[in-house]
CSV table of C-alpha atoms in Angstrom, one decimal:
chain,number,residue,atom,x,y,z
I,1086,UNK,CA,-99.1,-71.3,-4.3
I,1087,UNK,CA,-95.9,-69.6,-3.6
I,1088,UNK,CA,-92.1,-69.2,-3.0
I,1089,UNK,CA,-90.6,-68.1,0.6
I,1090,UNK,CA,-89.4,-64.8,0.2
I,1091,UNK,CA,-86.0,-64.4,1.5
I,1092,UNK,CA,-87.4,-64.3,5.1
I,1093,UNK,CA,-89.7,-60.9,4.2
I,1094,UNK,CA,-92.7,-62.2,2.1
I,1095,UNK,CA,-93.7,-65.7,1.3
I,1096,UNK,CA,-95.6,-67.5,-1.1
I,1097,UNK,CA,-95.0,-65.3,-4.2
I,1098,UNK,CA,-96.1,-67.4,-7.1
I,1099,UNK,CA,-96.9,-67.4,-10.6
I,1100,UNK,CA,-100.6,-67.5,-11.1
I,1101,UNK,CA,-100.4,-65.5,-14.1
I,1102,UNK,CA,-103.3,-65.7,-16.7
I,1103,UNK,CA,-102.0,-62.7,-19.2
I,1104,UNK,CA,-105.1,-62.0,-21.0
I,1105,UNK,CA,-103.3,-60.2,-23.8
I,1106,UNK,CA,-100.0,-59.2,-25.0
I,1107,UNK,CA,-99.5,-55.0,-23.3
I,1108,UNK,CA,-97.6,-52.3,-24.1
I,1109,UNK,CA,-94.1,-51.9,-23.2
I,1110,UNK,CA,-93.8,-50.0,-20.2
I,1111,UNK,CA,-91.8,-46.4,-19.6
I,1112,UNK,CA,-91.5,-47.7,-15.9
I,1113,UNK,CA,-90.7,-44.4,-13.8
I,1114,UNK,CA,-87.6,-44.1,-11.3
I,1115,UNK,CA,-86.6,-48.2,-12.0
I,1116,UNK,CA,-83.3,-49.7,-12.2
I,1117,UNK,CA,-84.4,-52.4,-14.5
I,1118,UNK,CA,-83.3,-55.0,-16.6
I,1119,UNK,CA,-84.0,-53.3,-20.0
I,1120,UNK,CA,-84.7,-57.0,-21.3
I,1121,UNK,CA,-87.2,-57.1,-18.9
I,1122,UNK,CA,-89.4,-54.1,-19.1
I,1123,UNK,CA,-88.3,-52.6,-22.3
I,1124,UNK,CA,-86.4,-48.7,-22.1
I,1125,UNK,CA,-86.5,-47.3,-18.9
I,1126,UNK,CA,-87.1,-44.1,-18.3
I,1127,UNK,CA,-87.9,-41.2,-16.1
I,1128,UNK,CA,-91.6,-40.7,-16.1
I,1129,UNK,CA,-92.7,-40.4,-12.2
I,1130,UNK,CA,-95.3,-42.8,-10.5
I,1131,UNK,CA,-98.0,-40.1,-11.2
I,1132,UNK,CA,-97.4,-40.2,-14.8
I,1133,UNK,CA,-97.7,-44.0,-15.6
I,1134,UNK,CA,-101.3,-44.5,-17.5
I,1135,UNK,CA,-102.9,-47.7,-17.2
I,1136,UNK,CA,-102.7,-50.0,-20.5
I,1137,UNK,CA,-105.8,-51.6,-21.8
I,1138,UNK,CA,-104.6,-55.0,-20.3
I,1139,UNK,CA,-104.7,-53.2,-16.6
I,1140,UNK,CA,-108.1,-51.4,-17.3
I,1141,UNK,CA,-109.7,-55.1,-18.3
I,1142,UNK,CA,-107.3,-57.4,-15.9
I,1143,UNK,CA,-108.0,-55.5,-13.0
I,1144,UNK,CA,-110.6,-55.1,-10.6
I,1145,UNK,CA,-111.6,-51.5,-10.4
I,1146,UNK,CA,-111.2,-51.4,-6.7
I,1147,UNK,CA,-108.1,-53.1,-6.6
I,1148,UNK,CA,-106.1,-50.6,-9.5
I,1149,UNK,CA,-107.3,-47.8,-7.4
I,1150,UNK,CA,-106.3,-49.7,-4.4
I,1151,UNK,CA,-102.6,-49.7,-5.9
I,1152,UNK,CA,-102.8,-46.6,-7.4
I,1153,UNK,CA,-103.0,-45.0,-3.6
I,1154,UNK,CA,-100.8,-47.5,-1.7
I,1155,UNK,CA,-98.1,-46.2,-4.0
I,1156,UNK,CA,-97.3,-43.3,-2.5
I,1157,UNK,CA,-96.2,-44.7,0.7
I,1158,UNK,CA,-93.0,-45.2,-1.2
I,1159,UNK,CA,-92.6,-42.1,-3.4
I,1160,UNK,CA,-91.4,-42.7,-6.8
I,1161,UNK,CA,-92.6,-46.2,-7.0
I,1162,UNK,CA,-95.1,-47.1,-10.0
I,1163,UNK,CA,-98.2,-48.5,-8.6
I,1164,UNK,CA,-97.8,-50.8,-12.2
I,1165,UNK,CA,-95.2,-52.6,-9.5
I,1166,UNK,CA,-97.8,-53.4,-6.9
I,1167,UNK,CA,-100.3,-54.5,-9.7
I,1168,UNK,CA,-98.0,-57.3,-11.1
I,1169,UNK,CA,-97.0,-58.3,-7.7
I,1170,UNK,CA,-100.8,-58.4,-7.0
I,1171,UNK,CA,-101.1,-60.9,-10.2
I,1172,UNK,CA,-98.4,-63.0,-9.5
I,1173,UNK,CA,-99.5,-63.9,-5.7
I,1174,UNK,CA,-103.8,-64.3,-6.3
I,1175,UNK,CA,-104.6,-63.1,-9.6
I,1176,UNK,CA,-106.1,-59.5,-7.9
I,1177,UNK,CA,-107.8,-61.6,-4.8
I,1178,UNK,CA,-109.4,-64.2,-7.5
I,1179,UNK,CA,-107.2,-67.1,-6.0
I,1180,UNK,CA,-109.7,-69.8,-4.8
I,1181,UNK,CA,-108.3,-69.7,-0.8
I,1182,UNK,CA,-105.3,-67.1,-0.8
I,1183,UNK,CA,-102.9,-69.4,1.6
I,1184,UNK,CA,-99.9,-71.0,0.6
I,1185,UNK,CA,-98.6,-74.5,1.4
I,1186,UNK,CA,-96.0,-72.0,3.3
I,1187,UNK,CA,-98.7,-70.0,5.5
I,1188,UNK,CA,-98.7,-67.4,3.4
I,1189,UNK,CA,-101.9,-65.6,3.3
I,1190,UNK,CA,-104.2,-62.7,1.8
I,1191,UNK,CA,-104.1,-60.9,-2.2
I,1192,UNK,CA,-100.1,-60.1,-1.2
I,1193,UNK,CA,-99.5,-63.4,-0.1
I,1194,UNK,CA,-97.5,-62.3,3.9
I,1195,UNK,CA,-97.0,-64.4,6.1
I,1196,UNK,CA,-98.2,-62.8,9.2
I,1197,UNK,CA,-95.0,-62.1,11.2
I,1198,UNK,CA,-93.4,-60.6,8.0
I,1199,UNK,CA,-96.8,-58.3,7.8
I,1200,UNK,CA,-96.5,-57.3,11.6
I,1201,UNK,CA,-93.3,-55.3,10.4
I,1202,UNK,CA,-95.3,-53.0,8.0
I,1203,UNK,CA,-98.7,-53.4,8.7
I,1204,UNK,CA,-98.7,-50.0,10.7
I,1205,UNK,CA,-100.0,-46.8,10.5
I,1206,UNK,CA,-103.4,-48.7,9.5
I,1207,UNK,CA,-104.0,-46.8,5.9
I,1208,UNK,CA,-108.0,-45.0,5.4
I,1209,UNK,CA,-109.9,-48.1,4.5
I,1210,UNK,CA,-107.9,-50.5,6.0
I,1211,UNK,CA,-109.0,-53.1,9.0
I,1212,UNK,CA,-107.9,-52.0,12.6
I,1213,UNK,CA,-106.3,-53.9,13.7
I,1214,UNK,CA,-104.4,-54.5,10.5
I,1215,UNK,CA,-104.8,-58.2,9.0
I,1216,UNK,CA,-103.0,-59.9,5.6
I,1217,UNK,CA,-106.5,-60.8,4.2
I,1218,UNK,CA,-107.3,-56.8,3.6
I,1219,UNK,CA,-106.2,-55.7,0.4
I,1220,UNK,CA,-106.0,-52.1,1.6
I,1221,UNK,CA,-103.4,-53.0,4.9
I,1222,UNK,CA,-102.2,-55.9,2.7
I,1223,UNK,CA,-101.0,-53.6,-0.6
I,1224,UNK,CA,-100.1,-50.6,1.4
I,1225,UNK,CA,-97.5,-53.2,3.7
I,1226,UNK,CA,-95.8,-54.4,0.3
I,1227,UNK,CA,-95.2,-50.6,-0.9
I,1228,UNK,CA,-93.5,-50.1,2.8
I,1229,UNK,CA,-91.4,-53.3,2.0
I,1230,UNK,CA,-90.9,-53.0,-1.1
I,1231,UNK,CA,-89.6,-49.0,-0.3
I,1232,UNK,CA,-87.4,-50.3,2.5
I,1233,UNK,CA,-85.5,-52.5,0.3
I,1234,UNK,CA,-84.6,-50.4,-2.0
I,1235,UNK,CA,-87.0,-49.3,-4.0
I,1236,UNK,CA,-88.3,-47.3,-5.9
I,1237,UNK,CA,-84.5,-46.5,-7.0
I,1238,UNK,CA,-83.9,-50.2,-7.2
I,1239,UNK,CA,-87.3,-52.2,-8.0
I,1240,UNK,CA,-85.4,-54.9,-9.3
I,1241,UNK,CA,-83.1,-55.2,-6.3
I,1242,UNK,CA,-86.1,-54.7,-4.2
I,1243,UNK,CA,-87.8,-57.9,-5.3
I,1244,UNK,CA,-84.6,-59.7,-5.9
I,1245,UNK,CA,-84.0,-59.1,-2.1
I,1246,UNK,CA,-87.0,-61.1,-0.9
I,1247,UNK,CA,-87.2,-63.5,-3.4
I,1248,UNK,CA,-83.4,-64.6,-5.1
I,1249,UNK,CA,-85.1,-66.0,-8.0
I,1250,UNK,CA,-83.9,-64.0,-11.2
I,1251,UNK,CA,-87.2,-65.8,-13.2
I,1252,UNK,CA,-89.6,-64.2,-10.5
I,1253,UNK,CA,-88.0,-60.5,-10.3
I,1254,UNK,CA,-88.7,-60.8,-14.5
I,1255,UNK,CA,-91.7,-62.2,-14.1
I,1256,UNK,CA,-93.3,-59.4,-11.9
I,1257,UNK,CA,-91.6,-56.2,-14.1
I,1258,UNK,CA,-92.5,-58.0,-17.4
I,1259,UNK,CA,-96.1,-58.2,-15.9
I,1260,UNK,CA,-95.6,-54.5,-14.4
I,1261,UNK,CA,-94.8,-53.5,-18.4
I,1262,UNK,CA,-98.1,-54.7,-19.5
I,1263,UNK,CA,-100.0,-52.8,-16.8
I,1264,UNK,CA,-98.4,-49.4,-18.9
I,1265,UNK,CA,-98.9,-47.8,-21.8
I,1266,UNK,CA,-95.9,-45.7,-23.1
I,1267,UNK,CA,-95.9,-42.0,-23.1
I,1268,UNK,CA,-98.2,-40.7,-26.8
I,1269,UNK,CA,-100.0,-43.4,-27.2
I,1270,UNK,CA,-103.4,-42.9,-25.8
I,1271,UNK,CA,-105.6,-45.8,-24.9
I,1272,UNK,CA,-109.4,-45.8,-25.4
I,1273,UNK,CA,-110.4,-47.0,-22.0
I,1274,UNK,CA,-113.6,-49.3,-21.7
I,1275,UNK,CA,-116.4,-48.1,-19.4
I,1276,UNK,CA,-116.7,-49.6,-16.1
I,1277,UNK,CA,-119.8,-51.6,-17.5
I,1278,UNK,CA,-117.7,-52.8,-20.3
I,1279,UNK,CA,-115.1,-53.8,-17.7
I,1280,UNK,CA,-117.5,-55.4,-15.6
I,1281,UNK,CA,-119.1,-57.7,-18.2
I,1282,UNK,CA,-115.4,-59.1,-19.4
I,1283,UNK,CA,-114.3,-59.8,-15.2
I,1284,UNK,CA,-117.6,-61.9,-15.2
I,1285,UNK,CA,-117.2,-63.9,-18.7
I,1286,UNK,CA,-113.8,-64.4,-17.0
I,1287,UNK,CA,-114.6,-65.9,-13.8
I,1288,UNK,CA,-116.9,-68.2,-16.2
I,1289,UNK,CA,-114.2,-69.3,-18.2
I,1290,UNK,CA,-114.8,-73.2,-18.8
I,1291,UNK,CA,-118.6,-73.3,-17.7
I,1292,UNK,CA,-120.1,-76.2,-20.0
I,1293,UNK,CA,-121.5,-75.0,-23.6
I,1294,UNK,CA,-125.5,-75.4,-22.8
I,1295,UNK,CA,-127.9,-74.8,-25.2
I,1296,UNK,CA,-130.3,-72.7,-23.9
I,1297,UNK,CA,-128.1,-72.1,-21.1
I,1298,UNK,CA,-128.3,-69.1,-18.7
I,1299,UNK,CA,-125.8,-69.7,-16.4
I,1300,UNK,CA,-124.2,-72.2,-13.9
I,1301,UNK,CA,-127.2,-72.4,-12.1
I,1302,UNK,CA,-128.9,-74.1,-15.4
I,1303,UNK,CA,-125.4,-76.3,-16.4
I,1304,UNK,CA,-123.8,-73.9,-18.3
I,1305,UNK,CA,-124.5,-71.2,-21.0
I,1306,UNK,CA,-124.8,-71.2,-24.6
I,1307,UNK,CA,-123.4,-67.9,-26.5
I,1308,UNK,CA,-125.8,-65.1,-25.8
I,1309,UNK,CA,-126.8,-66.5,-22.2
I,1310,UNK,CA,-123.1,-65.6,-21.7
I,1311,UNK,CA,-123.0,-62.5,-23.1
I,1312,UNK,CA,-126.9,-61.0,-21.7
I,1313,UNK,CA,-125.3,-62.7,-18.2
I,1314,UNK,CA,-121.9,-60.9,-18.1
I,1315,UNK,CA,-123.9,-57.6,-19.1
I,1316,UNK,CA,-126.9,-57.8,-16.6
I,1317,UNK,CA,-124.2,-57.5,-13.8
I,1318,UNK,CA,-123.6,-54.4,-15.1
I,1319,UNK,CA,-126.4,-53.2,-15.5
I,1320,UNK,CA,-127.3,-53.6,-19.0
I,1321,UNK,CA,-130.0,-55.4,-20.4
I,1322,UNK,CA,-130.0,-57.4,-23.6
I,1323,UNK,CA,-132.3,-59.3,-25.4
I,1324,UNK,CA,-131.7,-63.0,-24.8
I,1325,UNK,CA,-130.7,-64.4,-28.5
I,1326,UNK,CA,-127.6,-63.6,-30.6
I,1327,UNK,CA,-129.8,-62.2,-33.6
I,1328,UNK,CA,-131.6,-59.4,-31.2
I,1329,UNK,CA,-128.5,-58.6,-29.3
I,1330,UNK,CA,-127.3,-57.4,-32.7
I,1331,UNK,CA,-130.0,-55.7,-33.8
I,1332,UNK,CA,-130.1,-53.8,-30.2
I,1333,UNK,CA,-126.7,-51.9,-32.0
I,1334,UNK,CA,-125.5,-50.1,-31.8
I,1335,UNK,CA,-122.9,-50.5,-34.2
I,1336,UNK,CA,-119.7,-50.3,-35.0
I,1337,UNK,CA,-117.9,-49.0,-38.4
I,1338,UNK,CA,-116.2,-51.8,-40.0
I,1339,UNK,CA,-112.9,-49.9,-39.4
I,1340,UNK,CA,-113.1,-48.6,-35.7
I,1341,UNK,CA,-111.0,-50.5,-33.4
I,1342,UNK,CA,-112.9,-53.2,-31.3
I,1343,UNK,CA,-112.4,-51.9,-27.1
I,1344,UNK,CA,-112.8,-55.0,-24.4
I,1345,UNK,CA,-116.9,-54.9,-23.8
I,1346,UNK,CA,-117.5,-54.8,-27.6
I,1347,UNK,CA,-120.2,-57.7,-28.6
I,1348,UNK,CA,-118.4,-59.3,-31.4
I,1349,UNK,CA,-121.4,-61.2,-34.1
I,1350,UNK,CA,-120.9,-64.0,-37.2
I,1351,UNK,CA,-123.7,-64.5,-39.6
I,1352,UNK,CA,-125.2,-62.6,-41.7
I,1353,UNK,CA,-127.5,-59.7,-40.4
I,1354,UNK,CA,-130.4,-61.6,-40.9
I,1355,UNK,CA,-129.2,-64.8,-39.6
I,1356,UNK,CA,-126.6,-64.5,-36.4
I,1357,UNK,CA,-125.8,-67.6,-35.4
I,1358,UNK,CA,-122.9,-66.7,-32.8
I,1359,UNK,CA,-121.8,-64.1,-30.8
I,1360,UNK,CA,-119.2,-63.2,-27.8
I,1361,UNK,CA,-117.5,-61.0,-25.9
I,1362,UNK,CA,-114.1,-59.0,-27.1
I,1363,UNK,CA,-111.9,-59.1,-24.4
I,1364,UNK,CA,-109.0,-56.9,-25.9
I,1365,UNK,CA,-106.2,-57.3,-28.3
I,1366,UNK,CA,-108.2,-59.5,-31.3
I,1367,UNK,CA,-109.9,-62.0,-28.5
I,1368,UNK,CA,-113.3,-63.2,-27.0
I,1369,UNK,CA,-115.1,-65.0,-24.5
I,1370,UNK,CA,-117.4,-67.4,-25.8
I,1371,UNK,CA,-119.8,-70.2,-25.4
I,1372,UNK,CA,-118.4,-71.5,-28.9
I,1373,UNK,CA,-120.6,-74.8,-29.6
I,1374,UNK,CA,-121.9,-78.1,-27.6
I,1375,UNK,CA,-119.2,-80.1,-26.3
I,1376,UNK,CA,-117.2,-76.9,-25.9
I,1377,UNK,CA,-116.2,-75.2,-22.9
I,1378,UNK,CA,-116.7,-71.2,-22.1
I,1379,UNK,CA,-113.3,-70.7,-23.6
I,1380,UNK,CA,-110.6,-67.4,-24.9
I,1381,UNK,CA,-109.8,-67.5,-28.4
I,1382,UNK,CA,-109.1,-65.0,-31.4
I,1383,UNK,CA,-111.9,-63.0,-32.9
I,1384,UNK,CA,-110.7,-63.8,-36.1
I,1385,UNK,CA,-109.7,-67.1,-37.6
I,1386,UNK,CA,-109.6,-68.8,-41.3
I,1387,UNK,CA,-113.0,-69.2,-42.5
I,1388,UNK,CA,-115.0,-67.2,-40.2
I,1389,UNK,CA,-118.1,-65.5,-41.1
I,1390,UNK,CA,-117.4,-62.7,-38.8
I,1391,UNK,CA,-120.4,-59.9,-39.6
I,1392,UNK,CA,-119.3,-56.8,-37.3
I,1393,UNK,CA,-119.5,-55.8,-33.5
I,1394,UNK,CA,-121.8,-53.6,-31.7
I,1395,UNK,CA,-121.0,-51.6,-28.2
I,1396,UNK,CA,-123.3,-51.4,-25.5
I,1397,UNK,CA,-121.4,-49.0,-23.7
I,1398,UNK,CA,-123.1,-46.2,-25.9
I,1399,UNK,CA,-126.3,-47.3,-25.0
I,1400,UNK,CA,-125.7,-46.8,-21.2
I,1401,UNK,CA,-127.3,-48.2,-18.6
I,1402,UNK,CA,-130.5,-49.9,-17.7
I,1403,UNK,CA,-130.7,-51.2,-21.7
């Protein structure tokens, strides 16, 4: 799963699955490769907002996990513990979290290299401090990232534990996508919304199953997927496509789709498909038997797309 890290941290690896295409970043207080995060500028850690890709990519507890490690090395963008947090374990989703080099945990340390930072033992964290805890494990990469060098010198920083010019791009390209730029203001999903799209996620190539309710049944077909990823949210739909859309409420044929949004083809009085908009023009869908639970665009030649709906305005408890 990883690369050693120059004798610091070990196992970093690319297990990126980049959802959708973000922003380019305004990273605060980097010395970056402009090719690789865009125009750098001077906007402080406190100022970076997270981009729609970060607000759907990332599990709620782990943004706010990075959002207050950062701190522990003033000036350094929490977007930089984020992408590292993608590139080792996908935010913790990694199947076992250890590397073929004993690396272990969502930071990927191998335990000496943690011993050097692990300490003091931030509120949250396990005591005594262990690699497999986000909190001691997220907090220890911000003291190691901040003692080589960062947040000055991000790029050297990463470069210093890992001399792979591929993997320093990798995490600030990733780091970019976690930002939006200064004026342009992203409509945020709600937690619910972001909730249903992590679960359609983790489903991701579950057998097309007509009828199907979930992996406990074989598989799901397109509104078992969609009432599933919902009802851990706390939202209740009707079972089938045609009363999930009539549940509304709907959106204006011009008002941007958010991640969360149902996404419907058909005609109103005959649905026939429906899925999940998971940001940028894509879904999450059961799209037909033989298929897989798959990612594609909302839109494609020939479609009968009909219109969305957002259950977000219904709130909870549906």
């Amino acid at each position: 799963m990883g690369k050693i890290l120059g004798g610091l941290l070990i196992g970093l690896a690319a297990l990126f699955l980049i959802a959708a295409a973000g922003a380019t970043a305004v990273l605060g207080g980097l010395s970056s490769n402009p090719s690789a995060v865009g125009a750098a500028g001077a906007a402080g850690a406190g100022t970076v907002t997270a981009s729609r890709e970060a607000l759907t990519d990332i599990p709620p507890r782990m943004l706010a996990l990075y959002q207050q490690a950062a701190p522990e090395c003033p000036g350094l963008s929490w977007t930089v513990l984020a992408a590292i947090g993608k590139v080792e374990t996908d935010h913790a989703r990694h199947p076992t979290m250890i590397s073929s080099a004993g690396a272990v945990g969502p930071i990927q340390f191998l335990p000496a290299t943690f011993a050097a930072y692990d300490r003091p033992v931030p509120p949250g964290g396990s005591d005594p401090p262990t690699p497999w805890d986000p909190v001691n494990a997220v907090h220890a990469a911000a003291r190691l990232l901040c003692e080589h060098g960062a947040p000055e010198d991000v790029e050297g920083a990463l470069w210093h534990y890992n001399h792979d010019d591929a993997y320093v791009h990798r995490v600030l390209e990733q780091a970019s996508r976690y930002t939006t730029p200064p004026g342009l203001t992203v409509a945020a999903p709600t937690p619910q919304a972001a909730e249903a799209v992590r679960y359609a996620r983790q489903h991701l190539g579950q057998p097309y199953l007509w009828g199907g309710d979930g992996p406990a049944e074989g598989g799901f077909d397109c509104s078992g997927l969609t009432r599933a990823a919902y009802e851990t949210a706390g939202i209740h739909l009707p079972r089938v496509a045609q009363d999930q859309y009539h549940a509304g409420p709907r959106l204006g044929p011009d008002e941007p789709l958010l991640p969360g949004d149902l996404v419907f083809y058909g005609t109103p009085g005959n649905i026939h498909h429906v899925g999940l908009h998971t940001g940028n023009g894509t879904m999450i869908h059961a799209p037909h038997p033989g298929a897989r639970v798959r990612e594609d665009p909302v839109r494609y030649p020939g479609d009968d797309y009909l219109g969305a709906t957002r259950l977000s305005l219904l709130g909870e408890d549906t």
